[in-house]
mmCIF file of C-alpha atoms in Angstrom:
data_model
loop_
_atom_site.group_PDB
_atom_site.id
_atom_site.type_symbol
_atom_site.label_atom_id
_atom_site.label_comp_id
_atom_site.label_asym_id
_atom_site.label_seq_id
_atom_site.Cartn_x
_atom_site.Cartn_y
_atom_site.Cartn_z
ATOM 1 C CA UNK J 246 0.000 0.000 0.000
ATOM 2 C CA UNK J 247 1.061 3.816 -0.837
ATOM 3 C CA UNK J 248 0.846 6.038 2.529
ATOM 4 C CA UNK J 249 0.530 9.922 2.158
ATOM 5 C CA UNK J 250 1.472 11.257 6.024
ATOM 6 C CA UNK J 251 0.063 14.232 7.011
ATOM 7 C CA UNK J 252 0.185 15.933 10.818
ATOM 8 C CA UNK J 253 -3.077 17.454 11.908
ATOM 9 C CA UNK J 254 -3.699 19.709 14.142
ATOM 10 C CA UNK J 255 -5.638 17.769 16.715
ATOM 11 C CA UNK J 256 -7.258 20.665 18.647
ATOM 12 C CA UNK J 257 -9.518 21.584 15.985
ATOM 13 C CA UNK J 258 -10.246 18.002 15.014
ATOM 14 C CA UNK J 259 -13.504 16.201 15.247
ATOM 15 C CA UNK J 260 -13.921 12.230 15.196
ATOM 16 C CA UNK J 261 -16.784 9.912 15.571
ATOM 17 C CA UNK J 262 -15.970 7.381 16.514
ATOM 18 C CA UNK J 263 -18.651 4.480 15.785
ATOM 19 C CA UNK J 264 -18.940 1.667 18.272
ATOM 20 C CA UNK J 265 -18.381 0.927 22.113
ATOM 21 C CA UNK J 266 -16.215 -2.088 22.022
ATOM 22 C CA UNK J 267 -12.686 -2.384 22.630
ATOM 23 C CA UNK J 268 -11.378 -1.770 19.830
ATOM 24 C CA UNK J 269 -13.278 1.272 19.789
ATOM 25 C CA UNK J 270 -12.126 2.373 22.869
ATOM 26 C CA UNK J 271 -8.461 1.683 21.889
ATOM 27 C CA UNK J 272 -9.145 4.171 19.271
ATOM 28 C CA UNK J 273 -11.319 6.481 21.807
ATOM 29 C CA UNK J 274 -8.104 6.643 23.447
ATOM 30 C CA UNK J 275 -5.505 7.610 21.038
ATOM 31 C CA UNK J 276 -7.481 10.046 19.638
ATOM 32 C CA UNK J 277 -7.966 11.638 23.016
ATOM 33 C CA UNK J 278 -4.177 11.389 24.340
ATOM 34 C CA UNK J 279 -3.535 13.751 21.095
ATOM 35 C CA UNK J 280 -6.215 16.085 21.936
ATOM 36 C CA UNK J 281 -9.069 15.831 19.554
ATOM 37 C CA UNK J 282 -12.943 16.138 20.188
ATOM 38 C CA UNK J 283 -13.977 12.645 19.591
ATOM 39 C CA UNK J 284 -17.864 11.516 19.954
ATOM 40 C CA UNK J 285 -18.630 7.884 20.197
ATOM 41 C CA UNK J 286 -21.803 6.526 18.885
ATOM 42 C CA UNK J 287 -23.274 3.132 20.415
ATOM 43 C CA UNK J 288 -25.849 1.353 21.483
ATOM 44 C CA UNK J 289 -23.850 -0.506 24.460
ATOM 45 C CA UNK J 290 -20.290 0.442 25.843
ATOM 46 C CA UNK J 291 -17.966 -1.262 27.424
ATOM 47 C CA UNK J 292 -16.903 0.246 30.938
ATOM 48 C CA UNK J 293 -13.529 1.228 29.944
ATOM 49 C CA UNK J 294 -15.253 4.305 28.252
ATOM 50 C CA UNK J 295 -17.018 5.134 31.734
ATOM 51 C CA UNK J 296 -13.716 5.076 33.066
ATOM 52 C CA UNK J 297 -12.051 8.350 30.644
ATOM 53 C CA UNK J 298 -12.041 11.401 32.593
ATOM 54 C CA UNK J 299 -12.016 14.249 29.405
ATOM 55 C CA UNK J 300 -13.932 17.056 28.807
ATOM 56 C CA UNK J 301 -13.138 15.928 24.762
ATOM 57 C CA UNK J 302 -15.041 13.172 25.026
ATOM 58 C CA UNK J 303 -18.960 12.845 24.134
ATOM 59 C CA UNK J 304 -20.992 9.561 24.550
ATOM 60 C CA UNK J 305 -23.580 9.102 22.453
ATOM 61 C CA UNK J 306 -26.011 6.316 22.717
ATOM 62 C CA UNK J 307 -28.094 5.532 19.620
ATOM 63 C CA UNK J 308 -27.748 4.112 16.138
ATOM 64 C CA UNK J 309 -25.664 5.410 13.432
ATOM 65 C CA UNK J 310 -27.151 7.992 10.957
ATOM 66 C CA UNK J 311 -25.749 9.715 8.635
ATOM 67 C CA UNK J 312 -26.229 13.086 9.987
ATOM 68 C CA UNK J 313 -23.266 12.414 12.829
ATOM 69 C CA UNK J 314 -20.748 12.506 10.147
ATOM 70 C CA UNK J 315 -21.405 15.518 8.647
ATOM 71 C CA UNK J 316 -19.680 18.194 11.482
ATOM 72 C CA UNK J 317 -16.908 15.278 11.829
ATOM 73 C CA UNK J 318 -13.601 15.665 9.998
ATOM 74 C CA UNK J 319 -12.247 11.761 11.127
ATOM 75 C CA UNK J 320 -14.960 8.774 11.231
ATOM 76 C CA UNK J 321 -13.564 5.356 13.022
ATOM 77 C CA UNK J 322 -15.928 2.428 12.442
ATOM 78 C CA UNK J 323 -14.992 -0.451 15.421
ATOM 79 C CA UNK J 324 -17.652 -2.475 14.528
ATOM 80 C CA UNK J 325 -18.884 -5.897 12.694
ATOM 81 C CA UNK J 326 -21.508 -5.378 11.162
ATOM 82 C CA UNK J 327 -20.735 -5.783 7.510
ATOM 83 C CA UNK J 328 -24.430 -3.926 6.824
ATOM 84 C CA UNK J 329 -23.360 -1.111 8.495
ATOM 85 C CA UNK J 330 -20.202 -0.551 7.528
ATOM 86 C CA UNK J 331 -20.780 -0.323 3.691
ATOM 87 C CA UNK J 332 -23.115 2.395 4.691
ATOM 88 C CA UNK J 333 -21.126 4.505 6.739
ATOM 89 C CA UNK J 334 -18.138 3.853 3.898
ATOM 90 C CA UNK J 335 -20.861 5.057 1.242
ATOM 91 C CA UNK J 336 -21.524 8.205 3.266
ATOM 92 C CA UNK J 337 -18.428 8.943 3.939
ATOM 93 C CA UNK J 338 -17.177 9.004 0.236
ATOM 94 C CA UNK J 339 -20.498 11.114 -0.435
ATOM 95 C CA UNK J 340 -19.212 13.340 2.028
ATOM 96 C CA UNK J 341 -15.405 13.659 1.540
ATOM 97 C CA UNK J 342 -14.561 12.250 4.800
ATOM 98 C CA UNK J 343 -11.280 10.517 6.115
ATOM 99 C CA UNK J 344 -12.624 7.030 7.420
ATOM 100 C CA UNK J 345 -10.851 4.328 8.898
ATOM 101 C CA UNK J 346 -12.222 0.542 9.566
ATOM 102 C CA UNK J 347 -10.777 -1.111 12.198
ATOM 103 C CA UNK J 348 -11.841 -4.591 10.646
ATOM 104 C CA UNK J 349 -9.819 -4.207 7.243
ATOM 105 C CA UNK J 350 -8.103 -1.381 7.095
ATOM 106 C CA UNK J 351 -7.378 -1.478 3.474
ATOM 107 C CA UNK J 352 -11.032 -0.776 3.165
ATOM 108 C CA UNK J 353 -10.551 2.952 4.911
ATOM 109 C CA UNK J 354 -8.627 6.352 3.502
ATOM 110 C CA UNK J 355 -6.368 6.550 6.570
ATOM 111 C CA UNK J 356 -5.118 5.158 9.519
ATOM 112 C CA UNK J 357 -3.426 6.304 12.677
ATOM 113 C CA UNK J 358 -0.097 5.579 13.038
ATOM 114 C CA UNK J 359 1.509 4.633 16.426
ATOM 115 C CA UNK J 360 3.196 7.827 17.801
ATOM 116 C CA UNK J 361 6.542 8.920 19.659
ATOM 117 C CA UNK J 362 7.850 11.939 20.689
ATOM 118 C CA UNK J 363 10.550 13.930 22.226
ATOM 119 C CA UNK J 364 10.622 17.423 23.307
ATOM 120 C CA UNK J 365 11.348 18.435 20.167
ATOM 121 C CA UNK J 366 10.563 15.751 17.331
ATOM 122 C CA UNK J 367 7.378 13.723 16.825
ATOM 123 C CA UNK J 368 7.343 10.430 14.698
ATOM 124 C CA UNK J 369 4.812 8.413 13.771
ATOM 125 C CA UNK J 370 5.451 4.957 12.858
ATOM 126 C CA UNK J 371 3.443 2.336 10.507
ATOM 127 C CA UNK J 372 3.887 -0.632 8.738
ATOM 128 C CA UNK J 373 2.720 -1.344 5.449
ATOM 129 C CA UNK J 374 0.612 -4.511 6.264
ATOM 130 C CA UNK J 375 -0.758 -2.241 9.554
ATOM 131 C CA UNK J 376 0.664 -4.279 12.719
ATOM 132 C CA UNK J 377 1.161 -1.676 15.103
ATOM 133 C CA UNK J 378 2.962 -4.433 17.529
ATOM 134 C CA UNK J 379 5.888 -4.089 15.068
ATOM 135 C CA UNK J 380 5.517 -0.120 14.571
ATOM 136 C CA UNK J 381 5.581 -0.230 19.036
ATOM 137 C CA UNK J 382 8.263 -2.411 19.374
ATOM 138 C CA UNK J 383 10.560 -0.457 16.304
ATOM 139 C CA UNK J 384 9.556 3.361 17.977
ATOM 140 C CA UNK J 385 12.216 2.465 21.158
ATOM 141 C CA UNK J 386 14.944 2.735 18.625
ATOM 142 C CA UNK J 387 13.863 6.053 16.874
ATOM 143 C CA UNK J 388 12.865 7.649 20.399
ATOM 144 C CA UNK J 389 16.422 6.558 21.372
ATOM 145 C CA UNK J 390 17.716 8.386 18.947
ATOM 146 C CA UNK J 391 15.466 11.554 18.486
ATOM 147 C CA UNK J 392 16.044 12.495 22.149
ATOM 148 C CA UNK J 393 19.831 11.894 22.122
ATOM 149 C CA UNK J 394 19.141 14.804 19.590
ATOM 150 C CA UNK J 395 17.091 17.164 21.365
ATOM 151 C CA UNK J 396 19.431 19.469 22.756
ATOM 152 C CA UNK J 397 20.880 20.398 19.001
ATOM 153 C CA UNK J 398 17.532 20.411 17.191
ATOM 154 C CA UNK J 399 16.534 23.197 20.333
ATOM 155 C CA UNK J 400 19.171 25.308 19.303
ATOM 156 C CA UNK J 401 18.924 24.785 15.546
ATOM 157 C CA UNK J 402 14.947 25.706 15.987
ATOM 158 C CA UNK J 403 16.354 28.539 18.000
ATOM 159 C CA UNK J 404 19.190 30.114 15.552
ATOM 160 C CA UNK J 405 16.154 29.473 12.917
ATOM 161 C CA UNK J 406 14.332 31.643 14.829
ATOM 162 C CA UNK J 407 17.049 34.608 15.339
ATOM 163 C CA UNK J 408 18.101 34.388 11.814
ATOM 164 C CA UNK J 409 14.396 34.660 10.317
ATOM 165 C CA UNK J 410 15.305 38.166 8.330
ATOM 166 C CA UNK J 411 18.620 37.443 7.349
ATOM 167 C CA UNK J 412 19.946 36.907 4.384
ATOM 168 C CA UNK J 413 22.555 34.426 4.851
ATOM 169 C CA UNK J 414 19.680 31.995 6.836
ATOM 170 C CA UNK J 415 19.731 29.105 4.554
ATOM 171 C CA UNK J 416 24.105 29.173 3.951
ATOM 172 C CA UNK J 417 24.217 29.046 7.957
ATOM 173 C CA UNK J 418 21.171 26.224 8.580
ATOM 174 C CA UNK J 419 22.862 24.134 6.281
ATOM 175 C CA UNK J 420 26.028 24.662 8.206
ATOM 176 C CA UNK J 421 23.825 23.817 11.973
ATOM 177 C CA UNK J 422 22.297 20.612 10.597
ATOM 178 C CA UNK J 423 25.633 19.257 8.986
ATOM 179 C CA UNK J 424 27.417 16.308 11.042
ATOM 180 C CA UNK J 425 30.357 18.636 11.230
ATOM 181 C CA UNK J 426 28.452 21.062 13.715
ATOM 182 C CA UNK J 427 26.995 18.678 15.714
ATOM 183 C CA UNK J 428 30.415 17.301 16.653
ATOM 184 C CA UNK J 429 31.442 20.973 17.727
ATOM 185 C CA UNK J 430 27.935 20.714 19.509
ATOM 186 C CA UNK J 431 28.630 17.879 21.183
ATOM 187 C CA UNK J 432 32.589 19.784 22.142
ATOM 188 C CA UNK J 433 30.742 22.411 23.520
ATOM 189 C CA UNK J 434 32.338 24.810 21.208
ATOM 190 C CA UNK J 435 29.021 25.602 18.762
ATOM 191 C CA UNK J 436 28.828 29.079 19.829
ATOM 192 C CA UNK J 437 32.786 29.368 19.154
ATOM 193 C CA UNK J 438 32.650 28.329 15.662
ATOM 194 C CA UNK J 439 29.744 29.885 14.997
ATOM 195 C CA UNK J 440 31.217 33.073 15.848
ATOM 196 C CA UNK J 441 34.410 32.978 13.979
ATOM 197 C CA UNK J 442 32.487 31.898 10.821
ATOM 198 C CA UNK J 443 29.382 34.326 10.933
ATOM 199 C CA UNK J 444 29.702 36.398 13.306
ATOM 200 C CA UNK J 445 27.986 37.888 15.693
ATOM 201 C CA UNK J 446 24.939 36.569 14.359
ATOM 202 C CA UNK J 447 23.396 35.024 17.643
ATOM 203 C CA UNK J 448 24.265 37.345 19.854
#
């Protein structure tokens, strides 16, 4: 399968999320932890949903209409129900919405990845055939790595900031990101060699 990643912004995002099972809540969840509004629609829920203390989420009991999707930007279908699904699939298409089923993924236009993050990278990690035991087990190596990084990226996002008028921006990023400068990073003498090569640029 052909992936096309894209970050949202999960403050302003809406999900419904359709069934109150547990894969549904699994889904509940990781929608939540990054900070979207997510609705659930069910007849029955499992407690684990009783037990989410977060103003973002709203239970809905009832049957699925088609009218639930339309202020929703993400639908999740966790159910069975073969009936149902091709209809929420067909009004989702009519509708332009991103929709993922949890029982065959292939038959959705995303999915959501499993995520990692340092304090100043996020990744998010998927496999092509969509085991996200794999994509868990993999992320300890790339968190490993991201946060041995953190303390350069900081002060690259920082000289990207201080440099955001100048002319010479790019010549100097290019310099900050280049395995030379992280081994005067890692010396301690950054600022030095910055200095004799630009200037006093950062100051």
């Amino acid at each position: 399968m052909k992936f096309s990643n894209i970050a949202l912004i999960s403050s302003g995002i809406r999900a419904l999320v359709v069934g109150g099972g547990k894969a549904g809540l699994i889904k509940t969840k990781a929608l939540l932890k990054r900070g979207c509004i997510v609705s659930v629609l069910s007849k029955d829920f499992i407690e684990g949903f009783y037990d989410i203390n977060d103003k973002n989420l709203h239970i809905i009991k009832g049957i699925y209409e088609k009218e639930y999707i339309f202020d929703k930007h993400l639908i999740v279908m966790a159910i069975g129900d073969d009936s149902t699904l091709h209809r929420i699939i067909k009004d989702c298409n009519d509708n332009h919405k991103l929709y993922l089923n949890c029982k065959n993924f292939r038959e959705g236009n995303f999915i959501i990845p499993f995520q990692v993050e340092s304090e100043e990278v996020n990744i998010a990690i998927n496999t092509t055939e969509g085991n996200p035991k794999v994509s868990k087990k993999i992320s300890k190596v790339f968190l490993e790595y991201i946060e041995e990084k953190d303390e350069l990226i900081s002060f690259i996002n920082f000289a990207r900031m201080k440099l955001k008028d100048n002319p010479i921006k790019n010549h100097v990023l290019d310099f900050l990101v280049s395995d030379e400068f992280e081994i005067y990073f890692k010396e301690g003498r950054h600022r030095e060699i910055i200095k004799e090569k630009y200037g006093e640029i950062l100051a």
